[in-house]
Amino acid sequence: MNNCRRSSFGAPSVKGGAKGGKMKLFKKKGASHNVPELISAARSHDMSVSLPPVIQPAEKELYDRLRAAVPVIDAALMKIIRLTGGFRVVCSDEEYQDDLDRFLENVPVGLSGKSINCFADNFLDSLLTYGSAVCEIVQDSENQLIAGLWMGDVSAVCMQAGKEPFARSYTVRSKDGSCHKVEHPENILYAALTGGHSVLRGLPALSSILLRIYECIGQNYDRAGNVRYAVVYKPQSGTDDFVYSRERAQQIADEWADGMNSARYGQVKDFVAVGDVDIKVIGADNQLFDTNVPVRQILEQLIAKLSIPPFLLGLNWSSTERMSSQQADILTSELEYYRRLISPVICDVAGAYLSSIGAEADCSVEWDNINLQDETALAEARLKNAQAREIELRLDAQTNNNN
């Protein structure tokens, strides 16, 4: 894109911005002078209210390190993203459906991504990890189309209330600490979880305990896990053993080391000694601590927060564990909640493209069915539905014949 400049988030953008082009991403309706009745106090335009609070850079780095340090947390978030499923954007005007599908399949996302599905995965990943997600629609002024979608850093973006009710303004903080206001907030896509908090909130404390337990397990195995031997030679009194005890001890040590080293190459050597020689394993009398109970208790808390069945993460706590219908319904409701959050954002992207080509049409998102049940249960459900449909058609035919 030779006609692009750096945009609000550092993404390639159009020369001259949206003001120089004829494209309007979001068509503005007639100005409404109605003020919400719930606003009972006068507001000063000089004072802006953060809505919702922005995530701090240190908090963002904490969540990133948490996912890197605890694999089960990262695996649970990736499972949620994959289980959310695929979707299709439907245009109200069939004339533009093919153009819309072609755009959504090839729209660039950041530096390496492509397609609206890649955008939805990255957007949902940011929502789950940080509690909010932000993206910018990058414009190209030469062909009056959308150049791509650029994922922004939620820790560097602050959303504030604008001068009009429900109007938004965005401020971006640069790496050098300076801040600048986004000139075209209509190009910004922003969404947040309920309350604006990450699903990982509250997990750092539990994760620190879990990491300390694993660290102690590693230290204990470093100390006692690698078997070490204590070879004790006791010279007999009244013999020459006391005189040559040092030489014999050195000889025993050399032969023992040679026998241990030979085992690395598959050669087995027996150790034969004359006199009173005692061989013991260091630390054999002490047993390692059983960490199954505390580790499982912490993992139960983590999984309860992430709402993922344990066996999906490789935690087989029961020999016959499987997802019950109640668990499937709960997980389905969680996935539908995330779908409701990102569906408006997907519609905004599709609506922006339709507006750029001059189409006055609406969009809707049709999600794939969430399949969390066994194939046997699904087959039985399809059979019962088919039987019910057959009975309904038979009754309708009888009613028509009687009439």
mmCIF file of C-alpha atoms in Angstrom:
data_model
loop_
_atom_site.group_PDB
_atom_site.id
_atom_site.type_symbol
_atom_site.label_atom_id
_atom_site.label_comp_id
_atom_site.label_asym_id
_atom_site.label_seq_id
_atom_site.Cartn_x
_atom_site.Cartn_y
_atom_site.Cartn_z
ATOM 1 C CA MET A 1 0.000 0.000 0.000
ATOM 2 C CA ASN A 2 2.014 2.897 -1.326
ATOM 3 C CA ASN A 3 -0.687 5.406 -0.484
ATOM 4 C CA CYS A 4 -0.739 4.548 3.208
ATOM 5 C CA ARG A 5 0.580 6.314 6.265
ATOM 6 C CA ARG A 6 0.857 5.277 9.912
ATOM 7 C CA SER A 7 -2.527 5.310 11.659
ATOM 8 C CA SER A 8 -3.571 5.653 15.269
ATOM 9 C CA PHE A 9 -2.268 2.229 16.316
ATOM 10 C CA GLY A 10 0.785 2.235 14.076
ATOM 11 C CA ALA A 11 -1.078 0.476 11.261
ATOM 12 C CA PRO A 12 -0.897 1.516 7.601
ATOM 13 C CA SER A 13 -3.620 4.032 6.858
ATOM 14 C CA VAL A 14 -4.800 6.223 4.047
ATOM 15 C CA LYS A 15 -3.229 9.466 2.902
ATOM 16 C CA GLY A 16 -5.262 12.320 4.206
ATOM 17 C CA GLY A 17 -7.461 10.083 6.381
ATOM 18 C CA ALA A 18 -11.207 9.769 5.916
ATOM 19 C CA LYS A 19 -11.701 13.504 5.406
ATOM 20 C CA GLY A 20 -10.046 13.513 1.978
ATOM 21 C CA GLY A 21 -12.136 10.624 0.612
ATOM 22 C CA LYS A 22 -15.783 10.242 -0.142
ATOM 23 C CA MET A 23 -16.068 7.040 1.843
ATOM 24 C CA LYS A 24 -18.074 7.045 5.051
ATOM 25 C CA LEU A 25 -17.683 3.880 7.049
ATOM 26 C CA PHE A 26 -20.663 4.432 9.269
ATOM 27 C CA LYS A 27 -23.487 6.593 7.938
ATOM 28 C CA LYS A 28 -24.701 9.109 10.450
ATOM 29 C CA LYS A 29 -28.395 9.439 10.930
ATOM 30 C CA GLY A 30 -30.135 12.685 11.590
ATOM 31 C CA ALA A 31 -28.982 14.341 14.765
ATOM 32 C CA SER A 32 -31.217 13.516 17.691
ATOM 33 C CA HIS A 33 -31.765 16.017 20.442
ATOM 34 C CA ASN A 34 -33.237 13.477 22.863
ATOM 35 C CA VAL A 35 -31.289 13.165 26.081
ATOM 36 C CA PRO A 36 -31.576 9.904 28.068
ATOM 37 C CA GLU A 37 -33.897 10.332 31.005
ATOM 38 C CA LEU A 38 -31.534 8.452 33.312
ATOM 39 C CA ILE A 39 -29.032 11.317 33.140
ATOM 40 C CA SER A 40 -30.219 13.578 35.919
ATOM 41 C CA ALA A 41 -27.103 15.664 36.552
ATOM 42 C CA ALA A 42 -25.565 18.219 34.218
ATOM 43 C CA ARG A 43 -22.281 17.139 32.685
ATOM 44 C CA SER A 44 -19.323 19.355 31.939
ATOM 45 C CA HIS A 45 -17.748 18.790 28.538
ATOM 46 C CA ASP A 46 -14.339 19.679 29.947
ATOM 47 C CA MET A 47 -14.385 16.610 32.176
ATOM 48 C CA SER A 48 -14.288 13.200 30.543
ATOM 49 C CA VAL A 49 -15.290 9.944 32.210
ATOM 50 C CA SER A 50 -13.350 6.771 31.414
ATOM 51 C CA LEU A 51 -15.846 4.219 30.212
ATOM 52 C CA PRO A 52 -14.745 1.532 30.980
ATOM 53 C CA PRO A 53 -11.371 1.878 32.753
ATOM 54 C CA VAL A 54 -8.390 1.129 30.557
ATOM 55 C CA ILE A 55 -6.200 -1.863 31.294
ATOM 56 C CA GLN A 56 -2.824 -0.895 32.683
ATOM 57 C CA PRO A 57 0.399 -1.911 30.883
ATOM 58 C CA ALA A 58 1.637 -3.782 33.948
ATOM 59 C CA GLU A 59 -1.632 -5.726 34.118
ATOM 60 C CA LYS A 60 -1.384 -6.634 30.448
ATOM 61 C CA GLU A 61 2.171 -7.891 30.895
ATOM 62 C CA LEU A 62 1.052 -9.858 33.964
ATOM 63 C CA TYR A 63 -1.630 -11.690 31.998
ATOM 64 C CA ASP A 64 0.801 -12.384 29.155
ATOM 65 C CA ARG A 65 3.334 -13.886 31.546
ATOM 66 C CA LEU A 66 0.575 -15.835 33.294
ATOM 67 C CA ARG A 67 -0.415 -17.543 30.057
ATOM 68 C CA ALA A 68 3.237 -18.274 29.292
ATOM 69 C CA ALA A 69 4.003 -19.665 32.770
ATOM 70 C CA VAL A 70 0.867 -21.805 33.300
ATOM 71 C CA PRO A 71 0.151 -23.910 30.191
ATOM 72 C CA VAL A 72 -3.287 -25.021 31.414
ATOM 73 C CA ILE A 73 -4.524 -21.407 31.360
ATOM 74 C CA ASP A 74 -3.296 -20.815 27.838
ATOM 75 C CA ALA A 75 -4.776 -24.141 26.695
ATOM 76 C CA ALA A 76 -8.159 -23.281 28.245
ATOM 77 C CA LEU A 77 -8.331 -19.918 26.471
ATOM 78 C CA MET A 78 -7.380 -21.465 23.141
ATOM 79 C CA LYS A 79 -10.042 -24.155 23.659
ATOM 80 C CA ILE A 80 -12.674 -21.471 24.243
ATOM 81 C CA ILE A 81 -11.676 -19.664 21.043
ATOM 82 C CA ARG A 82 -11.871 -22.868 18.997
ATOM 83 C CA LEU A 83 -15.130 -24.035 20.588
ATOM 84 C CA THR A 84 -16.781 -20.711 19.801
ATOM 85 C CA GLY A 85 -17.061 -22.032 16.267
ATOM 86 C CA GLY A 86 -17.362 -20.582 12.804
ATOM 87 C CA PHE A 87 -19.862 -18.136 11.377
ATOM 88 C CA ARG A 88 -21.146 -16.608 8.171
ATOM 89 C CA VAL A 89 -22.065 -12.992 7.561
ATOM 90 C CA VAL A 90 -25.359 -12.625 5.684
ATOM 91 C CA CYS A 91 -26.214 -9.465 3.747
ATOM 92 C CA SER A 92 -29.834 -8.322 3.565
ATOM 93 C CA ASP A 93 -29.349 -7.555 -0.151
ATOM 94 C CA GLU A 94 -28.365 -10.706 -2.045
ATOM 95 C CA GLU A 95 -26.857 -8.590 -4.806
ATOM 96 C CA TYR A 96 -23.856 -7.746 -2.598
ATOM 97 C CA GLN A 97 -23.484 -11.136 -0.885
ATOM 98 C CA ASP A 98 -20.727 -12.434 -3.195
ATOM 99 C CA ASP A 99 -18.722 -9.203 -2.911
ATOM 100 C CA LEU A 100 -19.096 -9.257 0.863
ATOM 101 C CA ASP A 101 -17.975 -12.896 1.105
ATOM 102 C CA ARG A 102 -14.957 -12.192 -1.075
ATOM 103 C CA PHE A 103 -13.959 -9.218 1.072
ATOM 104 C CA LEU A 104 -14.371 -11.069 4.371
ATOM 105 C CA GLU A 105 -12.299 -14.007 3.133
ATOM 106 C CA ASN A 106 -9.375 -11.851 2.037
ATOM 107 C CA VAL A 107 -9.360 -8.836 4.353
ATOM 108 C CA PRO A 108 -5.854 -8.388 5.863
ATOM 109 C CA VAL A 109 -5.624 -8.610 9.661
ATOM 110 C CA GLY A 110 -2.432 -7.119 11.069
ATOM 111 C CA LEU A 111 0.833 -8.117 9.437
ATOM 112 C CA SER A 112 0.264 -11.840 9.020
ATOM 113 C CA GLY A 113 -3.453 -12.596 9.298
ATOM 114 C CA LYS A 114 -6.181 -12.710 6.666
ATOM 115 C CA SER A 115 -9.976 -13.247 6.717
ATOM 116 C CA ILE A 116 -12.673 -12.198 9.124
ATOM 117 C CA ASN A 117 -12.327 -15.505 11.006
ATOM 118 C CA CYS A 118 -8.718 -14.652 11.864
ATOM 119 C CA PHE A 119 -9.886 -11.241 13.062
ATOM 120 C CA ALA A 120 -12.600 -12.800 15.252
ATOM 121 C CA ASP A 121 -10.091 -15.197 16.843
ATOM 122 C CA ASN A 122 -7.618 -12.399 17.659
ATOM 123 C CA PHE A 123 -10.381 -10.127 18.911
ATOM 124 C CA LEU A 124 -11.823 -12.828 21.192
ATOM 125 C CA ASP A 125 -8.333 -13.730 22.429
ATOM 126 C CA SER A 126 -7.804 -10.136 23.544
ATOM 127 C CA LEU A 127 -11.262 -10.047 25.146
ATOM 128 C CA LEU A 128 -10.580 -13.155 27.217
ATOM 129 C CA THR A 129 -7.033 -12.244 28.217
ATOM 130 C CA TYR A 130 -7.356 -8.526 28.932
ATOM 131 C CA GLY A 131 -11.118 -8.039 29.336
ATOM 132 C CA SER A 132 -11.314 -5.703 26.337
ATOM 133 C CA ALA A 133 -10.251 -5.565 22.702
ATOM 134 C CA VAL A 134 -9.717 -2.748 20.229
ATOM 135 C CA CYS A 135 -9.241 -2.699 16.476
ATOM 136 C CA GLU A 136 -8.942 -0.025 13.797
ATOM 137 C CA ILE A 137 -10.439 -0.124 10.312
ATOM 138 C CA VAL A 138 -7.610 1.066 8.073
ATOM 139 C CA GLN A 139 -8.711 2.985 4.974
ATOM 140 C CA ASP A 140 -7.188 3.338 1.532
ATOM 141 C CA SER A 141 -8.006 6.661 -0.111
ATOM 142 C CA GLU A 142 -7.007 5.651 -3.641
ATOM 143 C CA ASN A 143 -9.651 2.981 -4.270
ATOM 144 C CA GLN A 144 -12.016 4.143 -1.514
ATOM 145 C CA LEU A 145 -12.053 0.702 0.118
ATOM 146 C CA ILE A 146 -10.938 -0.823 3.376
ATOM 147 C CA ALA A 147 -7.232 -1.675 3.371
ATOM 148 C CA GLY A 148 -7.402 -4.005 6.377
ATOM 149 C CA LEU A 149 -7.993 -4.437 10.087
ATOM 150 C CA TRP A 150 -5.316 -3.568 12.647
ATOM 151 C CA MET A 151 -5.439 -4.984 16.175
ATOM 152 C CA GLY A 152 -4.529 -2.354 18.758
ATOM 153 C CA ASP A 153 -2.828 -2.526 22.138
ATOM 154 C CA VAL A 154 -5.587 -2.268 24.754
ATOM 155 C CA SER A 155 -3.114 -0.977 27.351
ATOM 156 C CA ALA A 156 -2.307 2.027 25.155
ATOM 157 C CA VAL A 157 -5.907 3.003 24.316
ATOM 158 C CA CYS A 158 -8.210 4.902 26.653
ATOM 159 C CA MET A 159 -11.892 5.291 25.800
ATOM 160 C CA GLN A 160 -13.757 8.334 27.131
ATOM 161 C CA ALA A 161 -17.235 9.758 26.887
ATOM 162 C CA GLY A 162 -17.710 12.314 24.144
ATOM 163 C CA LYS A 163 -19.693 15.519 24.049
ATOM 164 C CA GLU A 164 -22.892 13.820 22.916
ATOM 165 C CA PRO A 165 -24.669 10.988 24.734
ATOM 166 C CA PHE A 166 -23.157 7.605 23.885
ATOM 167 C CA ALA A 167 -20.438 9.245 21.779
ATOM 168 C CA ARG A 168 -16.915 7.924 22.238
ATOM 169 C CA SER A 169 -13.490 9.452 21.973
ATOM 170 C CA TYR A 170 -10.214 7.560 22.081
ATOM 171 C CA THR A 171 -6.794 8.586 23.312
ATOM 172 C CA VAL A 172 -3.687 6.607 22.322
ATOM 173 C CA ARG A 173 -0.557 6.608 24.474
ATOM 174 C CA SER A 174 2.716 6.275 22.561
ATOM 175 C CA LYS A 175 5.809 4.432 23.769
ATOM 176 C CA ASP A 176 7.505 7.727 24.674
ATOM 177 C CA GLY A 177 4.624 8.595 27.031
ATOM 178 C CA SER A 178 2.957 11.190 24.819
ATOM 179 C CA CYS A 179 -0.778 10.966 24.143
ATOM 180 C CA HIS A 180 -2.813 11.980 21.129
ATOM 181 C CA LYS A 181 -6.506 11.868 20.368
ATOM 182 C CA VAL A 182 -7.816 9.676 17.568
ATOM 183 C CA GLU A 183 -9.136 11.905 14.803
ATOM 184 C CA HIS A 184 -11.644 9.419 13.423
ATOM 185 C CA PRO A 185 -13.225 7.430 16.273
ATOM 186 C CA GLU A 186 -15.751 5.967 13.836
ATOM 187 C CA ASN A 187 -12.940 3.748 12.540
ATOM 188 C CA ILE A 188 -12.319 2.219 15.980
ATOM 189 C CA LEU A 189 -13.947 -1.058 17.014
ATOM 190 C CA TYR A 190 -14.034 -1.590 20.775
ATOM 191 C CA ALA A 191 -15.640 -4.257 22.961
ATOM 192 C CA ALA A 192 -15.302 -5.326 26.588
ATOM 193 C CA LEU A 193 -16.475 -8.128 28.829
ATOM 194 C CA THR A 194 -19.072 -7.428 31.471
ATOM 195 C CA GLY A 195 -17.348 -5.114 33.934
ATOM 196 C CA GLY A 196 -14.340 -4.760 31.642
ATOM 197 C CA HIS A 197 -12.330 -7.333 33.625
ATOM 198 C CA SER A 198 -10.296 -10.195 32.239
ATOM 199 C CA VAL A 199 -11.369 -13.788 32.808
ATOM 200 C CA LEU A 200 -7.893 -14.242 34.326
ATOM 201 C CA ARG A 201 -8.633 -11.804 37.121
ATOM 202 C CA GLY A 202 -7.890 -13.489 40.453
ATOM 203 C CA LEU A 203 -5.735 -16.229 38.950
ATOM 204 C CA PRO A 204 -2.247 -14.719 39.478
ATOM 205 C CA ALA A 205 -2.338 -15.449 43.217
ATOM 206 C CA LEU A 206 -3.361 -19.078 42.718
ATOM 207 C CA SER A 207 -0.919 -19.477 39.853
ATOM 208 C CA SER A 208 1.971 -18.228 41.985
ATOM 209 C CA ILE A 209 1.211 -20.958 44.545
ATOM 210 C CA LEU A 210 1.021 -23.561 41.797
ATOM 211 C CA LEU A 211 4.350 -22.451 40.342
ATOM 212 C CA ARG A 212 6.003 -22.593 43.778
ATOM 213 C CA ILE A 213 4.793 -26.170 44.210
ATOM 214 C CA TYR A 214 6.227 -27.180 40.839
ATOM 215 C CA GLU A 215 9.471 -25.393 41.651
ATOM 216 C CA CYS A 216 9.766 -27.305 44.928
ATOM 217 C CA ILE A 217 9.073 -30.566 43.111
ATOM 218 C CA GLY A 218 11.936 -29.820 40.733
ATOM 219 C CA GLN A 219 14.285 -28.940 43.585
ATOM 220 C CA ASN A 220 13.401 -32.114 45.482
ATOM 221 C CA TYR A 221 14.110 -34.234 42.435
ATOM 222 C CA ASP A 222 17.399 -32.426 41.949
ATOM 223 C CA ARG A 223 18.338 -33.326 45.511
ATOM 224 C CA ALA A 224 16.882 -36.825 45.917
ATOM 225 C CA GLY A 225 15.455 -37.809 42.550
ATOM 226 C CA ASN A 226 18.846 -38.575 40.982
ATOM 227 C CA VAL A 227 19.977 -41.590 42.986
ATOM 228 C CA ARG A 228 23.292 -41.113 44.773
ATOM 229 C CA TYR A 229 25.182 -43.713 46.767
ATOM 230 C CA ALA A 230 27.169 -43.617 49.963
ATOM 231 C CA VAL A 231 29.977 -46.210 49.977
ATOM 232 C CA VAL A 232 31.401 -46.631 53.486
ATOM 233 C CA TYR A 233 34.589 -48.645 54.029
ATOM 234 C CA LYS A 234 35.373 -49.730 57.600
ATOM 235 C CA PRO A 235 38.920 -51.010 58.104
ATOM 236 C CA GLN A 236 39.288 -53.946 60.482
ATOM 237 C CA SER A 237 41.299 -53.525 63.649
ATOM 238 C CA GLY A 238 44.444 -55.568 64.176
ATOM 239 C CA THR A 239 45.239 -55.718 60.462
ATOM 240 C CA ASP A 240 47.057 -53.637 57.900
ATOM 241 C CA ASP A 241 43.785 -52.011 56.858
ATOM 242 C CA PHE A 242 44.442 -48.982 59.067
ATOM 243 C CA VAL A 243 47.805 -48.428 57.443
ATOM 244 C CA TYR A 244 46.531 -48.623 53.868
ATOM 245 C CA SER A 245 42.998 -47.373 54.506
ATOM 246 C CA ARG A 246 43.493 -44.253 52.372
ATOM 247 C CA GLU A 247 44.787 -46.217 49.382
ATOM 248 C CA ARG A 248 42.044 -48.842 49.632
ATOM 249 C CA ALA A 249 39.326 -46.185 49.938
ATOM 250 C CA GLN A 250 40.669 -44.495 46.798
ATOM 251 C CA GLN A 251 40.735 -47.836 44.981
ATOM 252 C CA ILE A 252 37.128 -48.574 45.989
ATOM 253 C CA ALA A 253 36.063 -45.121 44.791
ATOM 254 C CA ASP A 254 37.744 -45.575 41.397
ATOM 255 C CA GLU A 255 36.227 -48.989 40.835
ATOM 256 C CA TRP A 256 32.777 -47.767 41.874
ATOM 257 C CA ALA A 257 32.966 -44.778 39.531
ATOM 258 C CA ASP A 258 34.119 -47.028 36.690
ATOM 259 C CA GLY A 259 31.173 -49.374 37.272
ATOM 260 C CA MET A 260 28.671 -46.493 37.250
ATOM 261 C CA ASN A 261 30.145 -44.925 34.109
ATOM 262 C CA SER A 262 30.182 -48.260 32.266
ATOM 263 C CA ALA A 263 26.400 -48.503 32.674
ATOM 264 C CA ARG A 264 25.995 -45.498 30.318
ATOM 265 C CA TYR A 265 27.358 -47.596 27.454
ATOM 266 C CA GLY A 266 25.344 -50.709 28.275
ATOM 267 C CA GLN A 267 28.181 -52.555 30.017
ATOM 268 C CA VAL A 268 27.275 -53.977 33.410
ATOM 269 C CA LYS A 269 30.082 -54.415 35.931
ATOM 270 C CA ASP A 270 29.741 -55.946 39.361
ATOM 271 C CA PHE A 271 31.425 -54.332 42.332
ATOM 272 C CA VAL A 272 33.486 -56.725 44.456
ATOM 273 C CA ALA A 273 35.177 -55.571 47.635
ATOM 274 C CA VAL A 274 37.036 -57.346 50.455
ATOM 275 C CA GLY A 275 36.361 -56.282 53.999
ATOM 276 C CA ASP A 276 33.581 -54.361 55.659
ATOM 277 C CA VAL A 277 32.034 -52.224 52.876
ATOM 278 C CA ASP A 278 28.566 -50.737 53.324
ATOM 279 C CA ILE A 279 26.600 -49.248 50.359
ATOM 280 C CA LYS A 280 23.462 -47.161 50.910
ATOM 281 C CA VAL A 281 21.310 -44.893 48.796
ATOM 282 C CA ILE A 282 21.364 -41.290 49.985
ATOM 283 C CA GLY A 283 17.893 -40.067 50.833
ATOM 284 C CA ALA A 284 16.216 -43.465 50.485
ATOM 285 C CA ASP A 285 14.631 -43.168 53.924
ATOM 286 C CA ASN A 286 12.908 -39.874 53.037
ATOM 287 C CA GLN A 287 9.873 -39.806 50.755
ATOM 288 C CA LEU A 288 8.935 -36.920 48.497
ATOM 289 C CA PHE A 289 5.897 -34.888 49.459
ATOM 290 C CA ASP A 290 2.606 -35.904 47.850
ATOM 291 C CA THR A 291 1.518 -32.837 45.868
ATOM 292 C CA ASN A 292 -1.522 -34.354 44.166
ATOM 293 C CA VAL A 293 -4.016 -32.858 46.618
ATOM 294 C CA PRO A 294 -2.813 -29.214 46.653
ATOM 295 C CA VAL A 295 -2.163 -29.179 42.908
ATOM 296 C CA ARG A 296 -5.627 -30.546 42.174
ATOM 297 C CA GLN A 297 -7.262 -28.034 44.503
ATOM 298 C CA ILE A 298 -5.575 -25.141 42.721
ATOM 299 C CA LEU A 299 -6.345 -26.542 39.279
ATOM 300 C CA GLU A 300 -10.002 -26.894 40.263
ATOM 301 C CA GLN A 301 -10.093 -23.199 41.089
ATOM 302 C CA LEU A 302 -8.437 -22.299 37.791
ATOM 303 C CA ILE A 303 -10.797 -24.471 35.752
ATOM 304 C CA ALA A 304 -13.844 -23.160 37.607
ATOM 305 C CA LYS A 305 -12.805 -19.653 36.578
ATOM 306 C CA LEU A 306 -12.221 -20.638 32.954
ATOM 307 C CA SER A 307 -15.388 -22.780 32.630
ATOM 308 C CA ILE A 308 -13.714 -25.615 30.721
ATOM 309 C CA PRO A 309 -14.317 -29.310 31.565
ATOM 310 C CA PRO A 310 -11.131 -30.853 33.003
ATOM 311 C CA PHE A 311 -10.855 -33.725 30.517
ATOM 312 C CA LEU A 312 -10.705 -31.245 27.620
ATOM 313 C CA LEU A 313 -7.415 -30.046 29.121
ATOM 314 C CA GLY A 314 -5.985 -33.533 29.617
ATOM 315 C CA LEU A 315 -6.879 -33.716 33.331
ATOM 316 C CA ASN A 316 -8.402 -37.176 33.684
ATOM 317 C CA TRP A 317 -9.486 -37.054 37.299
ATOM 318 C CA SER A 318 -12.030 -39.811 36.756
ATOM 319 C CA SER A 319 -11.547 -43.048 34.838
ATOM 320 C CA THR A 320 -14.995 -42.747 33.210
ATOM 321 C CA GLU A 321 -15.182 -38.976 32.952
ATOM 322 C CA ARG A 322 -17.286 -37.550 30.132
ATOM 323 C CA MET A 323 -19.233 -34.401 29.484
ATOM 324 C CA SER A 324 -22.774 -34.616 30.832
ATOM 325 C CA SER A 325 -25.704 -32.836 29.242
ATOM 326 C CA GLN A 326 -25.711 -30.296 32.089
ATOM 327 C CA GLN A 327 -22.027 -29.500 31.549
ATOM 328 C CA ALA A 328 -22.597 -29.181 27.819
ATOM 329 C CA ASP A 329 -25.471 -26.745 28.383
ATOM 330 C CA ILE A 330 -23.371 -24.607 30.744
ATOM 331 C CA LEU A 331 -20.426 -24.514 28.359
ATOM 332 C CA THR A 332 -22.770 -23.722 25.470
ATOM 333 C CA SER A 333 -24.177 -20.736 27.361
ATOM 334 C CA GLU A 334 -20.638 -19.488 27.988
ATOM 335 C CA LEU A 335 -19.769 -19.744 24.302
ATOM 336 C CA GLU A 336 -22.993 -18.018 23.273
ATOM 337 C CA TYR A 337 -22.114 -15.151 25.607
ATOM 338 C CA TYR A 338 -18.825 -14.606 23.778
ATOM 339 C CA ARG A 339 -20.644 -14.839 20.469
ATOM 340 C CA ARG A 340 -22.992 -12.053 21.515
ATOM 341 C CA LEU A 341 -20.007 -9.847 22.306
ATOM 342 C CA ILE A 342 -18.192 -10.167 18.997
ATOM 343 C CA SER A 343 -21.218 -10.385 16.680
ATOM 344 C CA PRO A 344 -21.788 -6.576 16.655
ATOM 345 C CA VAL A 345 -18.100 -6.013 15.908
ATOM 346 C CA ILE A 346 -18.228 -8.400 12.953
ATOM 347 C CA CYS A 347 -21.352 -6.632 11.681
ATOM 348 C CA ASP A 348 -19.556 -3.282 11.971
ATOM 349 C CA VAL A 349 -16.737 -4.540 9.757
ATOM 350 C CA ALA A 350 -19.170 -5.875 7.168
ATOM 351 C CA GLY A 351 -21.281 -2.719 7.337
ATOM 352 C CA ALA A 352 -18.192 -0.576 6.835
ATOM 353 C CA TYR A 353 -17.358 -2.430 3.639
ATOM 354 C CA LEU A 354 -20.903 -2.180 2.304
ATOM 355 C CA SER A 355 -20.928 1.547 3.000
ATOM 356 C CA SER A 356 -17.613 1.952 1.177
ATOM 357 C CA ILE A 357 -19.073 0.452 -2.017
ATOM 358 C CA GLY A 358 -22.265 2.496 -1.720
ATOM 359 C CA ALA A 359 -24.582 -0.322 -0.630
ATOM 360 C CA GLU A 360 -27.451 0.440 1.728
ATOM 361 C CA ALA A 361 -27.853 -2.977 3.291
ATOM 362 C CA ASP A 362 -27.744 -4.524 6.737
ATOM 363 C CA CYS A 363 -25.730 -7.512 7.932
ATOM 364 C CA SER A 364 -26.293 -10.325 10.381
ATOM 365 C CA VAL A 365 -24.062 -13.089 11.705
ATOM 366 C CA GLU A 366 -25.156 -16.712 11.484
ATOM 367 C CA TRP A 367 -23.126 -18.933 13.782
ATOM 368 C CA ASP A 368 -22.536 -22.630 13.353
ATOM 369 C CA ASN A 369 -24.225 -24.960 15.780
ATOM 370 C CA ILE A 370 -22.173 -25.757 18.864
ATOM 371 C CA ASN A 371 -21.584 -29.505 18.818
ATOM 372 C CA LEU A 372 -20.663 -30.726 22.303
ATOM 373 C CA GLN A 373 -22.760 -33.882 22.462
ATOM 374 C CA ASP A 374 -21.946 -37.434 21.474
ATOM 375 C CA GLU A 375 -22.655 -38.568 17.932
ATOM 376 C CA THR A 376 -25.047 -41.199 19.285
ATOM 377 C CA ALA A 377 -27.138 -38.573 21.059
ATOM 378 C CA LEU A 378 -27.139 -36.388 17.954
ATOM 379 C CA ALA A 379 -28.219 -39.298 15.778
ATOM 380 C CA GLU A 380 -31.071 -40.115 18.161
ATOM 381 C CA ALA A 381 -32.147 -36.477 18.182
ATOM 382 C CA ARG A 382 -32.163 -36.337 14.376
ATOM 383 C CA LEU A 383 -34.178 -39.567 14.252
ATOM 384 C CA LYS A 384 -36.787 -38.230 16.676
ATOM 385 C CA ASN A 385 -37.032 -34.964 14.772
ATOM 386 C CA ALA A 386 -37.535 -36.856 11.521
ATOM 387 C CA GLN A 387 -40.223 -39.026 13.076
ATOM 388 C CA ALA A 388 -41.971 -35.984 14.508
ATOM 389 C CA ARG A 389 -41.835 -34.255 11.114
ATOM 390 C CA GLU A 390 -43.274 -37.333 9.406
ATOM 391 C CA ILE A 391 -46.175 -37.460 11.866
ATOM 392 C CA GLU A 392 -46.875 -33.763 11.359
ATOM 393 C CA LEU A 393 -46.961 -34.189 7.552
ATOM 394 C CA ARG A 394 -49.285 -37.180 7.879
ATOM 395 C CA LEU A 395 -51.656 -35.237 10.103
ATOM 396 C CA ASP A 396 -51.608 -32.281 7.727
ATOM 397 C CA ALA A 397 -52.417 -34.580 4.797
ATOM 398 C CA GLN A 398 -55.333 -36.135 6.683
ATOM 399 C CA THR A 399 -56.666 -32.693 7.570
ATOM 400 C CA ASN A 400 -56.501 -31.567 3.951
ATOM 401 C CA ASN A 401 -58.294 -34.698 2.764
ATOM 402 C CA ASN A 402 -61.091 -34.224 5.311
ATOM 403 C CA ASN A 403 -61.570 -30.631 4.190
#
